[in-house]
């Protein structure tokens, strides 16, 4: 401690002690006077005295240290490194998507698809935790992508690590760009638009890598062709941020370089800003000097390095968050499609079962006319099972209500009449005439049950909603699909095997016992059409 400060300390301490002695003496006298009449008040004075003395000593010590403390130089202050933070809203939505996907995976019955989705969700989660920026170099094989990647690696500030992984024609490198607080993964993707099966496979892989990247470097070596423009638009539509790089400018005159560059900016102005269209020369052609010596110019990719640095510094966090959100949404959509396909397949199996059950019921107890209301009980049970497939619990009363409502719609729209006409004509050409009257009602009931079941699939797919067009539009659309010749022929073929043949002997016995029954089985319009045939 400095001598002056030490002297001041003792002087101040002496003054304080003197004041404290005076204060103690005064309070002691006061205590003697009060203690005879109010002992409690006297004890309280002692406590106040002790607290006051402690406060004085603490204040003196605090004041002395505050003004005696040495201030540290500004340069010695601890520097805290900036830790990038992703936009909270987007990452929260992405995290919620991943949780939903993990729940959806448990509903998928296909073990292979289940494992693929689970692995991809875990990969997205791992990428989120690493928070590395992924840059994909994308374009045709002749555009000079690999030369550009090599030139970029030579210009980047920082260490370039060993190859992380390989594709059929490309590699991925980990590197560090000055001023960017995240690791960068740069991938040379396979070339697109190549011929042959192998070329198609490489094209598919390249597009997948580009879709998964945070930033896309699209490389061309001339004006943008339509075949290159289309994938660029597709990637932009799903939200890919892109830089368009015009490579190999050394093979063009200065005027042509400017002309092509301006054309590129004009073509992609609705997708990419002019600042993101960059001209480079990744692998300049050797030049022969006058003395015959071959001179190899240095690559000129600094315009791209500078633009890449600006974009990643300013937008790196947003690019990472946007891509995380995009990947989780795409994976969630894929999971929903798999589950939707699975549910549709299960629902169609339910329809397949109940359509022949309904046909069998009508076949053994034929009615004067085909009436969907008579099969309401069968269809009600079918509705309940389809609902369970889609996670909707429907009780018996609600199932019957839906079945009756749809049956009335089938009748009012003329679907029943239309179905009878379609099937009667085809049955007439496939089975004996005397069986048509017996078969037509059962086969038609199965046909209408199928249309009803398909309509209910649409109802449950849209969360128990018939849509803007209501039940009428849904039924009309399903009837339209069921009228296609190839479907009707296949359906009738199945109906003959599952309805006509099993009941043929029973019907024949009935007709032999009562020949007039064959004529009664036909309605007047059916007899008229039969006679015409």
Short mmCIF file of C-alpha atoms in Angstrom, two decimals, residues 3-528:
data_model
loop_
_atom_site.label_atom_id
_atom_site.label_comp_id
_atom_site.label_asym_id
_atom_site.label_seq_id
_atom_site.Cartn_x
_atom_site.Cartn_y
_atom_site.Cartn_z
CA UNK A 3 2.54 5.51 2.23
CA UNK A 4 0.12 8.40 1.64
CA UNK A 5 -2.83 6.06 1.45
CA UNK A 6 -1.64 4.25 4.57
CA UNK A 7 -1.42 7.59 6.47
CA UNK A 8 -4.90 8.59 5.37
CA UNK A 9 -6.20 5.20 6.42
CA UNK A 10 -4.90 5.57 10.02
CA UNK A 11 -6.13 9.17 10.30
CA UNK A 12 -9.59 8.22 9.15
CA UNK A 13 -9.66 5.21 11.43
CA UNK A 14 -8.64 7.36 14.43
CA UNK A 15 -11.41 9.86 13.77
CA UNK A 16 -13.98 7.11 13.49
CA UNK A 17 -12.83 5.44 16.69
CA UNK A 18 -13.01 8.77 18.53
CA UNK A 19 -16.54 9.36 17.30
CA UNK A 20 -17.48 5.84 18.26
CA UNK A 21 -16.15 6.29 21.81
CA UNK A 22 -18.11 9.51 22.16
CA UNK A 23 -21.20 7.80 20.81
CA UNK A 24 -20.80 4.81 23.12
CA UNK A 25 -20.34 7.05 26.18
CA UNK A 26 -23.43 9.10 25.30
CA UNK A 27 -25.53 6.06 24.73
CA UNK A 28 -24.26 4.47 27.94
CA UNK A 29 -25.48 7.43 29.98
CA UNK A 30 -28.78 7.33 28.19
CA UNK A 31 -28.99 3.61 28.88
CA UNK A 32 -28.49 4.13 32.65
CA UNK A 33 -31.31 6.67 32.75
CA UNK A 34 -33.73 4.56 30.76
CA UNK A 35 -32.98 1.14 32.17
CA UNK A 36 -34.56 1.92 35.55
CA UNK A 37 -37.93 2.77 33.99
CA UNK A 38 -37.93 0.83 30.62
CA UNK A 39 -35.47 -2.09 30.48
CA UNK A 40 -36.75 -3.24 27.04
CA UNK A 41 -36.14 0.16 25.50
CA UNK A 42 -32.65 0.22 26.98
CA UNK A 43 -31.77 -3.15 25.43
CA UNK A 44 -33.08 -1.92 22.08
CA UNK A 45 -30.73 1.06 22.28
CA UNK A 46 -27.78 -1.33 22.75
CA UNK A 47 -28.75 -3.28 19.61
CA UNK A 48 -29.07 -0.05 17.64
CA UNK A 49 -25.64 1.01 18.87
CA UNK A 50 -24.00 -2.25 17.74
CA UNK A 51 -25.66 -2.05 14.31
CA UNK A 52 -24.64 1.59 13.92
CA UNK A 53 -21.02 0.87 14.75
CA UNK A 54 -20.91 -2.02 12.24
CA UNK A 55 -22.44 0.18 9.54
CA UNK A 56 -19.87 2.92 10.11
CA UNK A 57 -16.96 0.47 9.87
CA UNK A 58 -18.36 -1.18 6.67
CA UNK A 59 -18.95 2.22 5.05
CA UNK A 60 -15.42 3.36 5.80
CA UNK A 61 -13.86 0.16 4.43
CA UNK A 62 -16.04 0.20 1.32
CA UNK A 63 -15.28 3.84 0.59
CA UNK A 64 -11.56 3.35 1.12
CA UNK A 65 -11.38 0.32 -1.25
CA UNK A 66 -13.53 1.93 -3.95
CA UNK A 67 -11.29 4.90 -4.43
CA UNK A 68 -8.09 3.00 -3.79
CA UNK A 69 -8.75 0.24 -6.35
CA UNK A 70 -6.60 0.30 -9.47
CA UNK A 71 -8.45 0.41 -12.74
CA UNK A 72 -7.43 -2.23 -15.26
CA UNK A 73 -6.33 -1.08 -18.67
CA UNK A 74 -8.95 -1.37 -21.41
CA UNK A 75 -6.76 -3.78 -23.38
CA UNK A 76 -6.70 -6.31 -20.52
CA UNK A 77 -10.47 -6.79 -20.46
CA UNK A 78 -11.72 -10.25 -21.32
CA UNK A 79 -12.90 -10.62 -24.89
CA UNK A 80 -16.00 -12.73 -25.29
CA UNK A 81 -16.30 -14.56 -28.59
CA UNK A 82 -19.56 -14.08 -30.45
CA UNK A 83 -21.67 -17.20 -30.50
CA UNK A 84 -24.08 -17.18 -33.44
CA UNK A 85 -27.69 -17.74 -32.54
CA UNK A 86 -30.26 -19.04 -34.99
CA UNK A 87 -33.62 -17.25 -35.32
CA UNK A 88 -35.69 -18.60 -32.46
CA UNK A 89 -39.07 -18.74 -34.21
CA UNK A 90 -37.85 -20.84 -37.15
CA UNK A 91 -35.82 -23.25 -35.03
CA UNK A 92 -38.75 -23.78 -32.66
CA UNK A 93 -41.03 -24.63 -35.58
CA UNK A 94 -38.38 -26.97 -37.01
CA UNK A 95 -37.92 -28.67 -33.63
CA UNK A 96 -41.69 -29.12 -33.35
CA UNK A 97 -41.73 -30.62 -36.85
CA UNK A 98 -39.02 -33.12 -35.91
CA UNK A 99 -40.94 -34.15 -32.79
CA UNK A 100 -44.06 -34.66 -34.89
CA UNK A 101 -42.09 -36.72 -37.41
CA UNK A 102 -40.80 -39.00 -34.67
CA UNK A 103 -44.41 -39.58 -33.59
CA UNK A 104 -45.49 -40.22 -37.18
CA UNK A 105 -42.69 -42.73 -37.71
CA UNK A 106 -44.24 -44.99 -35.07
CA UNK A 107 -47.45 -45.15 -37.16
CA UNK A 108 -45.65 -46.37 -40.30
CA UNK A 109 -45.93 -50.12 -40.75
CA UNK A 110 -43.27 -50.41 -43.46
CA UNK A 111 -40.14 -51.06 -41.42
CA UNK A 112 -37.80 -49.98 -44.24
CA UNK A 113 -39.56 -46.64 -44.73
CA UNK A 114 -39.77 -46.22 -40.97
CA UNK A 115 -36.02 -46.66 -40.56
CA UNK A 116 -35.22 -44.32 -43.46
CA UNK A 117 -37.36 -41.52 -42.03
CA UNK A 118 -35.98 -42.02 -38.55
CA UNK A 119 -32.38 -41.87 -39.83
CA UNK A 120 -33.10 -38.73 -41.82
CA UNK A 121 -34.75 -37.01 -38.86
CA UNK A 122 -31.73 -37.87 -36.71
CA UNK A 123 -29.43 -36.52 -39.43
CA UNK A 124 -31.34 -33.24 -39.55
CA UNK A 125 -31.15 -33.03 -35.77
CA UNK A 126 -27.38 -33.67 -35.87
CA UNK A 127 -26.90 -30.97 -38.52
CA UNK A 128 -28.87 -28.57 -36.36
CA UNK A 129 -26.68 -29.30 -33.35
CA UNK A 130 -23.45 -28.88 -35.37
CA UNK A 131 -24.77 -25.71 -37.00
CA UNK A 132 -22.35 -25.92 -39.92
CA UNK A 133 -23.06 -24.01 -43.12
CA UNK A 134 -23.41 -26.32 -46.12
CA UNK A 135 -22.58 -24.85 -49.52
CA UNK A 136 -23.24 -26.93 -52.66
CA UNK A 137 -21.51 -26.22 -55.99
CA UNK A 138 -24.08 -27.22 -58.61
CA UNK A 139 -24.15 -27.31 -62.41
CA UNK A 140 -23.27 -29.30 -65.49
CA UNK A 141 -20.13 -31.42 -65.57
CA UNK A 142 -18.50 -29.17 -68.16
CA UNK A 143 -19.03 -25.90 -66.28
CA UNK A 144 -15.83 -26.28 -64.24
CA UNK A 145 -17.32 -27.00 -60.81
CA UNK A 146 -14.35 -29.02 -59.55
CA UNK A 147 -11.87 -26.37 -60.74
CA UNK A 148 -13.94 -23.74 -58.96
CA UNK A 149 -13.95 -25.74 -55.70
CA UNK A 150 -10.17 -26.22 -55.90
CA UNK A 151 -9.64 -22.52 -56.56
CA UNK A 152 -11.93 -21.56 -53.69
CA UNK A 153 -10.04 -23.82 -51.31
CA UNK A 154 -6.80 -22.12 -52.33
CA UNK A 155 -8.25 -18.65 -51.65
CA UNK A 156 -10.14 -19.34 -48.43
CA UNK A 157 -8.53 -18.16 -45.22
CA UNK A 158 -8.01 -20.99 -42.77
CA UNK A 159 -7.18 -24.68 -42.81
CA UNK A 160 -8.76 -27.10 -45.23
CA UNK A 161 -9.31 -30.48 -43.65
CA UNK A 162 -9.32 -33.89 -45.30
CA UNK A 163 -12.21 -35.04 -47.46
CA UNK A 164 -15.33 -35.69 -45.38
CA UNK A 165 -17.17 -37.76 -47.92
CA UNK A 166 -17.39 -38.53 -51.61
CA UNK A 167 -20.06 -38.84 -54.21
CA UNK A 168 -19.63 -40.57 -57.55
CA UNK A 169 -17.96 -37.50 -59.04
CA UNK A 170 -17.52 -35.04 -56.18
CA UNK A 171 -16.13 -34.35 -52.75
CA UNK A 172 -16.98 -32.41 -49.62
CA UNK A 173 -14.46 -30.27 -47.74
CA UNK A 174 -14.56 -28.58 -44.36
CA UNK A 175 -13.05 -25.12 -44.32
CA UNK A 176 -13.07 -21.80 -42.50
CA UNK A 177 -13.80 -18.43 -44.10
CA UNK A 178 -12.40 -15.33 -42.44
CA UNK A 179 -15.09 -13.34 -40.68
CA UNK A 180 -17.61 -16.21 -40.62
CA UNK A 181 -18.16 -17.67 -37.18
CA UNK A 182 -19.27 -21.07 -38.40
CA UNK A 183 -17.57 -24.00 -40.08
CA UNK A 184 -18.32 -24.26 -43.79
CA UNK A 185 -18.86 -27.49 -45.70
CA UNK A 186 -18.42 -27.04 -49.45
CA UNK A 187 -19.52 -29.88 -51.74
CA UNK A 188 -18.66 -30.46 -55.38
CA UNK A 189 -21.88 -32.17 -56.53
CA UNK A 190 -22.13 -34.57 -59.49
CA UNK A 191 -22.80 -33.01 -62.88
CA UNK A 192 -26.39 -32.64 -64.04
CA UNK A 193 -27.99 -33.17 -67.46
CA UNK A 194 -25.76 -36.10 -68.42
CA UNK A 195 -26.98 -38.88 -70.72
CA UNK A 196 -27.59 -42.50 -69.78
CA UNK A 197 -28.84 -44.26 -66.68
CA UNK A 198 -25.67 -43.36 -64.77
CA UNK A 199 -26.16 -39.72 -65.74
CA UNK A 200 -29.74 -39.80 -64.47
CA UNK A 201 -28.56 -41.23 -61.14
CA UNK A 202 -25.87 -38.51 -60.81
CA UNK A 203 -28.43 -35.84 -61.71
CA UNK A 204 -30.79 -37.10 -59.00
CA UNK A 205 -27.98 -37.17 -56.42
CA UNK A 206 -26.82 -33.67 -57.37
CA UNK A 207 -30.31 -32.24 -56.95
CA UNK A 208 -30.69 -33.95 -53.59
CA UNK A 209 -27.38 -32.48 -52.35
CA UNK A 210 -28.38 -29.05 -53.64
CA UNK A 211 -31.76 -29.28 -51.93
CA UNK A 212 -30.13 -30.14 -48.60
CA UNK A 213 -27.56 -27.30 -48.79
CA UNK A 214 -27.92 -23.97 -47.00
CA UNK A 215 -26.48 -22.02 -49.94
CA UNK A 216 -26.20 -22.95 -53.60
CA UNK A 217 -23.42 -21.91 -56.01
CA UNK A 218 -24.83 -22.51 -59.50
CA UNK A 219 -22.00 -22.65 -62.06
CA UNK A 220 -22.36 -21.97 -65.80
CA UNK A 221 -19.75 -21.40 -68.50
CA UNK A 222 -21.94 -19.49 -70.95
CA UNK A 223 -25.37 -17.98 -71.24
CA UNK A 224 -27.97 -19.89 -69.19
CA UNK A 225 -29.63 -22.67 -71.18
CA UNK A 226 -33.26 -23.67 -70.60
CA UNK A 227 -32.14 -27.07 -69.27
CA UNK A 228 -30.07 -25.24 -66.63
CA UNK A 229 -32.66 -22.56 -65.98
CA UNK A 230 -35.39 -25.09 -65.04
CA UNK A 231 -33.55 -26.73 -62.08
CA UNK A 232 -32.45 -23.28 -60.88
CA UNK A 233 -36.10 -22.20 -60.80
CA UNK A 234 -37.17 -25.41 -59.07
CA UNK A 235 -34.60 -24.91 -56.32
CA UNK A 236 -35.55 -21.24 -55.96
CA UNK A 237 -39.23 -22.19 -55.61
CA UNK A 238 -38.52 -24.32 -52.55
CA UNK A 239 -36.54 -21.45 -50.99
CA UNK A 240 -32.92 -22.16 -51.96
CA UNK A 241 -30.63 -19.11 -51.74
CA UNK A 242 -28.31 -19.14 -54.77
CA UNK A 243 -25.27 -17.43 -56.23
CA UNK A 244 -24.93 -17.66 -60.02
CA UNK A 245 -21.29 -17.99 -61.12
CA UNK A 246 -20.20 -17.37 -64.72
CA UNK A 247 -17.00 -19.42 -64.98
CA UNK A 248 -14.33 -19.67 -67.72
CA UNK A 249 -14.50 -15.99 -68.60
CA UNK A 250 -10.90 -16.16 -69.86
CA UNK A 251 -12.09 -17.78 -73.12
CA UNK A 252 -14.23 -14.72 -73.94
CA UNK A 253 -13.27 -11.22 -74.98
CA UNK A 254 -13.97 -8.47 -72.46
CA UNK A 255 -16.98 -7.22 -74.44
CA UNK A 256 -18.45 -10.75 -74.60
CA UNK A 257 -17.89 -11.26 -70.88
CA UNK A 258 -19.89 -8.14 -70.14
CA UNK A 259 -22.61 -9.09 -72.61
CA UNK A 260 -23.07 -12.61 -71.22
CA UNK A 261 -22.95 -11.32 -67.65
CA UNK A 262 -25.71 -8.79 -68.40
CA UNK A 263 -27.84 -11.49 -70.04
CA UNK A 264 -27.49 -13.73 -67.00
CA UNK A 265 -28.53 -10.94 -64.65
CA UNK A 266 -31.56 -10.19 -66.81
CA UNK A 267 -32.68 -13.82 -67.04
CA UNK A 268 -32.50 -14.52 -63.31
CA UNK A 269 -33.48 -11.09 -61.98
CA UNK A 270 -36.68 -12.50 -60.43
CA UNK A 271 -34.64 -15.26 -58.70
CA UNK A 272 -31.20 -13.79 -57.96
CA UNK A 273 -30.07 -10.21 -57.34
CA UNK A 274 -27.48 -8.69 -59.73
CA UNK A 275 -24.91 -8.65 -56.88
CA UNK A 276 -25.18 -12.44 -56.67
CA UNK A 277 -24.19 -12.95 -60.33
CA UNK A 278 -20.41 -13.29 -60.22
CA UNK A 279 -17.82 -13.63 -63.00
CA UNK A 280 -14.75 -15.80 -62.29
CA UNK A 281 -12.00 -17.79 -63.93
CA UNK A 282 -11.28 -20.90 -61.85
CA UNK A 283 -8.83 -22.61 -64.20
CA UNK A 284 -7.41 -20.14 -66.77
CA UNK A 285 -5.97 -21.53 -69.97
CA UNK A 286 -2.15 -21.44 -70.30
CA UNK A 287 -0.81 -18.67 -72.53
CA UNK A 288 2.22 -18.95 -74.84
CA UNK A 289 4.49 -15.90 -74.55
CA UNK A 290 6.48 -14.33 -77.38
CA UNK A 291 9.62 -16.17 -76.36
CA UNK A 292 7.77 -19.49 -76.56
CA UNK A 293 7.46 -19.93 -72.80
CA UNK A 294 4.13 -21.23 -71.48
CA UNK A 295 2.60 -19.00 -68.81
CA UNK A 296 -0.09 -20.36 -66.47
CA UNK A 297 -2.20 -17.49 -65.04
CA UNK A 298 -3.47 -17.66 -61.47
CA UNK A 299 -7.16 -18.47 -60.89
CA UNK A 300 -9.34 -15.42 -60.36
CA UNK A 301 -12.11 -16.34 -57.94
CA UNK A 302 -11.77 -13.46 -55.49
CA UNK A 303 -15.09 -11.87 -56.63
CA UNK A 304 -16.84 -15.07 -55.55
CA UNK A 305 -14.85 -15.32 -52.30
CA UNK A 306 -15.80 -11.75 -51.39
CA UNK A 307 -19.47 -12.21 -52.26
CA UNK A 308 -19.60 -15.54 -50.45
CA UNK A 309 -18.11 -13.93 -47.35
CA UNK A 310 -20.62 -11.05 -47.46
CA UNK A 311 -23.59 -13.41 -47.83
CA UNK A 312 -22.49 -15.85 -45.11
CA UNK A 313 -21.63 -13.10 -42.64
CA UNK A 314 -24.91 -11.26 -43.12
CA UNK A 315 -27.26 -14.18 -43.73
CA UNK A 316 -25.52 -17.26 -42.34
CA UNK A 317 -27.81 -17.67 -39.33
CA UNK A 318 -30.95 -17.15 -41.43
CA UNK A 319 -29.74 -19.52 -44.14
CA UNK A 320 -29.12 -22.25 -41.58
CA UNK A 321 -32.47 -21.71 -39.87
CA UNK A 322 -34.37 -21.55 -43.17
CA UNK A 323 -32.79 -24.76 -44.40
CA UNK A 324 -33.42 -26.52 -41.09
CA UNK A 325 -37.07 -25.51 -41.31
CA UNK A 326 -37.26 -26.55 -44.98
CA UNK A 327 -35.71 -29.97 -44.37
CA UNK A 328 -37.99 -30.69 -41.43
CA UNK A 329 -41.04 -29.63 -43.45
CA UNK A 330 -40.03 -31.77 -46.44
CA UNK A 331 -39.41 -34.78 -44.23
CA UNK A 332 -42.71 -34.21 -42.45
CA UNK A 333 -44.51 -34.04 -45.79
CA UNK A 334 -42.85 -37.26 -46.89
CA UNK A 335 -43.91 -38.97 -43.65
CA UNK A 336 -47.48 -37.72 -44.15
CA UNK A 337 -47.53 -39.09 -47.70
CA UNK A 338 -46.35 -42.50 -46.51
CA UNK A 339 -48.98 -42.57 -43.77
CA UNK A 340 -51.62 -41.33 -46.22
CA UNK A 341 -50.73 -44.10 -48.68
CA UNK A 342 -50.78 -46.64 -45.86
CA UNK A 343 -54.19 -45.47 -44.65
CA UNK A 344 -55.63 -45.42 -48.15
CA UNK A 345 -54.45 -48.98 -48.74
CA UNK A 346 -55.99 -50.14 -45.46
CA UNK A 347 -59.24 -48.29 -46.21
CA UNK A 348 -59.43 -49.85 -49.67
CA UNK A 349 -59.05 -53.27 -48.09
CA UNK A 350 -62.03 -52.42 -45.87
CA UNK A 351 -64.03 -51.34 -48.93
CA UNK A 352 -63.02 -54.50 -50.81
CA UNK A 353 -64.31 -56.63 -47.96
CA UNK A 354 -67.60 -54.82 -47.42
CA UNK A 355 -68.49 -54.44 -51.09
CA UNK A 356 -68.60 -58.21 -51.48
CA UNK A 357 -70.37 -58.61 -48.14
CA UNK A 358 -73.07 -56.23 -49.38
CA UNK A 359 -73.23 -58.02 -52.70
CA UNK A 360 -73.70 -61.35 -50.92
CA UNK A 361 -76.51 -59.97 -48.77
CA UNK A 362 -78.39 -58.70 -51.83
CA UNK A 363 -77.67 -61.88 -53.77
CA UNK A 364 -79.42 -64.14 -51.27
CA UNK A 365 -82.24 -61.69 -50.49
CA UNK A 366 -82.89 -59.88 -53.79
CA UNK A 367 -85.03 -56.74 -53.79
CA UNK A 368 -87.35 -55.52 -56.54
CA UNK A 369 -84.90 -52.71 -57.35
CA UNK A 370 -81.39 -51.88 -56.28
CA UNK A 371 -81.67 -49.56 -53.29
CA UNK A 372 -78.64 -48.25 -51.38
CA UNK A 373 -80.79 -47.57 -48.33
CA UNK A 374 -81.25 -51.31 -47.93
CA UNK A 375 -77.52 -51.76 -47.46
CA UNK A 376 -77.21 -48.94 -44.93
CA UNK A 377 -76.32 -51.33 -42.11
CA UNK A 378 -73.44 -52.80 -44.09
CA UNK A 379 -72.20 -49.39 -45.19
CA UNK A 380 -72.52 -48.00 -41.66
CA UNK A 381 -70.13 -50.66 -40.39
CA UNK A 382 -67.79 -49.89 -43.27
CA UNK A 383 -67.85 -46.18 -42.38
CA UNK A 384 -66.90 -46.96 -38.79
CA UNK A 385 -63.93 -49.08 -39.86
CA UNK A 386 -62.68 -46.51 -42.39
CA UNK A 387 -62.97 -43.87 -39.69
CA UNK A 388 -60.79 -45.92 -37.34
CA UNK A 389 -58.17 -46.25 -40.10
CA UNK A 390 -57.98 -42.44 -40.19
CA UNK A 391 -57.98 -42.10 -36.41
CA UNK A 392 -61.64 -41.03 -36.15
CA UNK A 393 -63.92 -42.93 -33.81
CA UNK A 394 -67.43 -43.08 -35.29
CA UNK A 395 -70.28 -44.65 -33.31
CA UNK A 396 -73.02 -46.75 -34.85
CA UNK A 397 -75.63 -43.99 -35.02
CA UNK A 398 -73.24 -41.58 -36.74
CA UNK A 399 -72.09 -44.30 -39.11
CA UNK A 400 -75.65 -45.12 -40.12
CA UNK A 401 -76.46 -41.43 -40.52
CA UNK A 402 -73.49 -40.98 -42.90
CA UNK A 403 -74.35 -44.15 -44.83
CA UNK A 404 -78.01 -43.16 -45.29
CA UNK A 405 -77.04 -39.61 -46.31
CA UNK A 406 -74.64 -40.89 -48.94
CA UNK A 407 -77.14 -43.49 -50.15
CA UNK A 408 -79.75 -40.77 -50.72
CA UNK A 409 -77.16 -38.77 -52.62
CA UNK A 410 -76.37 -41.76 -54.86
CA UNK A 411 -80.07 -42.11 -55.69
CA UNK A 412 -80.71 -38.39 -56.21
CA UNK A 413 -77.74 -38.00 -58.54
CA UNK A 414 -78.83 -40.93 -60.68
CA UNK A 415 -75.73 -42.90 -59.77
CA UNK A 416 -77.77 -46.00 -58.92
CA UNK A 417 -79.54 -45.90 -62.28
CA UNK A 418 -76.29 -45.23 -64.10
CA UNK A 419 -74.56 -48.10 -62.33
CA UNK A 420 -77.37 -50.51 -63.25
CA UNK A 421 -77.11 -49.52 -66.90
CA UNK A 422 -73.32 -49.87 -67.01
CA UNK A 423 -73.17 -53.21 -65.23
CA UNK A 424 -76.23 -54.75 -66.88
CA UNK A 425 -74.72 -54.26 -70.31
CA UNK A 426 -71.40 -55.81 -69.35
CA UNK A 427 -72.98 -58.67 -67.39
CA UNK A 428 -75.16 -59.51 -70.38
CA UNK A 429 -72.06 -60.19 -72.44
CA UNK A 430 -70.31 -62.23 -69.75
CA UNK A 431 -72.90 -64.50 -68.16
CA UNK A 432 -76.03 -66.38 -69.17
CA UNK A 433 -79.09 -64.21 -69.74
CA UNK A 434 -81.21 -66.00 -67.17
CA UNK A 435 -78.61 -65.14 -64.47
CA UNK A 436 -78.39 -61.44 -65.24
CA UNK A 437 -81.57 -60.58 -63.38
CA UNK A 438 -80.25 -62.31 -60.26
CA UNK A 439 -76.69 -61.04 -60.53
CA UNK A 440 -77.26 -57.44 -61.43
CA UNK A 441 -78.56 -56.39 -58.03
CA UNK A 442 -75.73 -57.97 -56.04
CA UNK A 443 -73.00 -56.73 -58.40
CA UNK A 444 -74.51 -53.24 -58.50
CA UNK A 445 -74.70 -53.16 -54.70
CA UNK A 446 -70.98 -53.99 -54.56
CA UNK A 447 -70.24 -51.30 -57.16
CA UNK A 448 -72.20 -48.66 -55.25
CA UNK A 449 -70.62 -49.72 -51.96
CA UNK A 450 -67.23 -49.14 -53.56
CA UNK A 451 -68.22 -45.64 -54.70
CA UNK A 452 -69.56 -44.91 -51.20
CA UNK A 453 -66.37 -46.20 -49.56
CA UNK A 454 -64.14 -44.13 -51.86
CA UNK A 455 -66.25 -41.08 -51.03
CA UNK A 456 -65.85 -41.73 -47.30
CA UNK A 457 -62.07 -41.95 -47.74
CA UNK A 458 -62.11 -38.39 -49.09
CA UNK A 459 -64.35 -37.35 -46.21
CA UNK A 460 -61.97 -38.66 -43.54
CA UNK A 461 -58.84 -37.53 -45.42
CA UNK A 462 -60.08 -33.97 -45.05
CA UNK A 463 -60.81 -34.24 -41.33
CA UNK A 464 -64.48 -35.23 -41.69
CA UNK A 465 -65.24 -32.48 -44.19
CA UNK A 466 -66.82 -32.96 -47.62
CA UNK A 467 -65.08 -29.85 -48.94
CA UNK A 468 -66.46 -26.77 -50.67
CA UNK A 469 -68.47 -28.81 -53.20
CA UNK A 470 -70.09 -30.90 -50.49
CA UNK A 471 -71.01 -34.57 -50.64
CA UNK A 472 -72.47 -34.15 -54.14
CA UNK A 473 -69.19 -33.17 -55.75
CA UNK A 474 -67.27 -35.96 -53.98
CA UNK A 475 -69.75 -38.64 -55.06
CA UNK A 476 -69.82 -37.38 -58.66
CA UNK A 477 -66.02 -37.45 -58.84
CA UNK A 478 -65.83 -41.01 -57.49
CA UNK A 479 -68.55 -42.18 -59.88
CA UNK A 480 -66.66 -40.59 -62.76
CA UNK A 481 -63.49 -42.47 -61.78
CA UNK A 482 -65.42 -45.73 -61.41
CA UNK A 483 -66.96 -45.46 -64.93
CA UNK A 484 -63.63 -45.96 -66.70
CA UNK A 485 -63.82 -48.97 -68.98
CA UNK A 486 -60.68 -50.68 -67.71
CA UNK A 487 -61.90 -50.46 -64.11
CA UNK A 488 -65.44 -51.66 -64.86
CA UNK A 489 -64.17 -54.67 -66.79
CA UNK A 490 -61.83 -55.69 -63.97
CA UNK A 491 -64.58 -55.10 -61.41
CA UNK A 492 -67.10 -57.24 -63.26
CA UNK A 493 -64.48 -59.96 -63.62
CA UNK A 494 -63.99 -60.00 -59.84
CA UNK A 495 -67.76 -59.83 -59.30
CA UNK A 496 -68.34 -62.92 -61.44
CA UNK A 497 -65.78 -64.85 -59.41
CA UNK A 498 -66.97 -63.63 -55.99
CA UNK A 499 -70.72 -63.14 -56.50
CA UNK A 500 -72.08 -64.77 -59.64
CA UNK A 501 -70.25 -68.11 -59.58
CA UNK A 502 -70.75 -68.83 -55.84
CA UNK A 503 -74.52 -68.18 -56.12
CA UNK A 504 -75.09 -69.61 -59.61
CA UNK A 505 -76.32 -72.99 -58.42
CA UNK A 506 -78.69 -71.44 -55.88
CA UNK A 507 -80.16 -69.10 -58.49
CA UNK A 508 -80.50 -71.89 -61.05
CA UNK A 509 -82.42 -74.06 -58.60
CA UNK A 510 -84.74 -71.13 -57.81
CA UNK A 511 -85.37 -70.49 -61.50
CA UNK A 512 -86.00 -74.17 -62.24
CA UNK A 513 -88.56 -74.32 -59.45
CA UNK A 514 -90.30 -71.18 -60.70
CA UNK A 515 -89.58 -70.37 -64.39
CA UNK A 516 -91.66 -67.21 -64.16
CA UNK A 517 -89.18 -65.87 -61.60
CA UNK A 518 -86.65 -65.33 -64.36
CA UNK A 519 -89.00 -62.87 -66.00
CA UNK A 520 -89.90 -61.18 -62.72
CA UNK A 521 -86.25 -60.60 -61.88
CA UNK A 522 -86.09 -58.04 -64.70
CA UNK A 523 -87.59 -54.60 -64.30
CA UNK A 524 -89.47 -53.18 -67.30
CA UNK A 525 -86.52 -51.00 -68.49
CA UNK A 526 -84.16 -53.97 -68.07
CA UNK A 527 -86.46 -56.24 -70.14
CA UNK A 528 -86.63 -53.62 -72.87
#
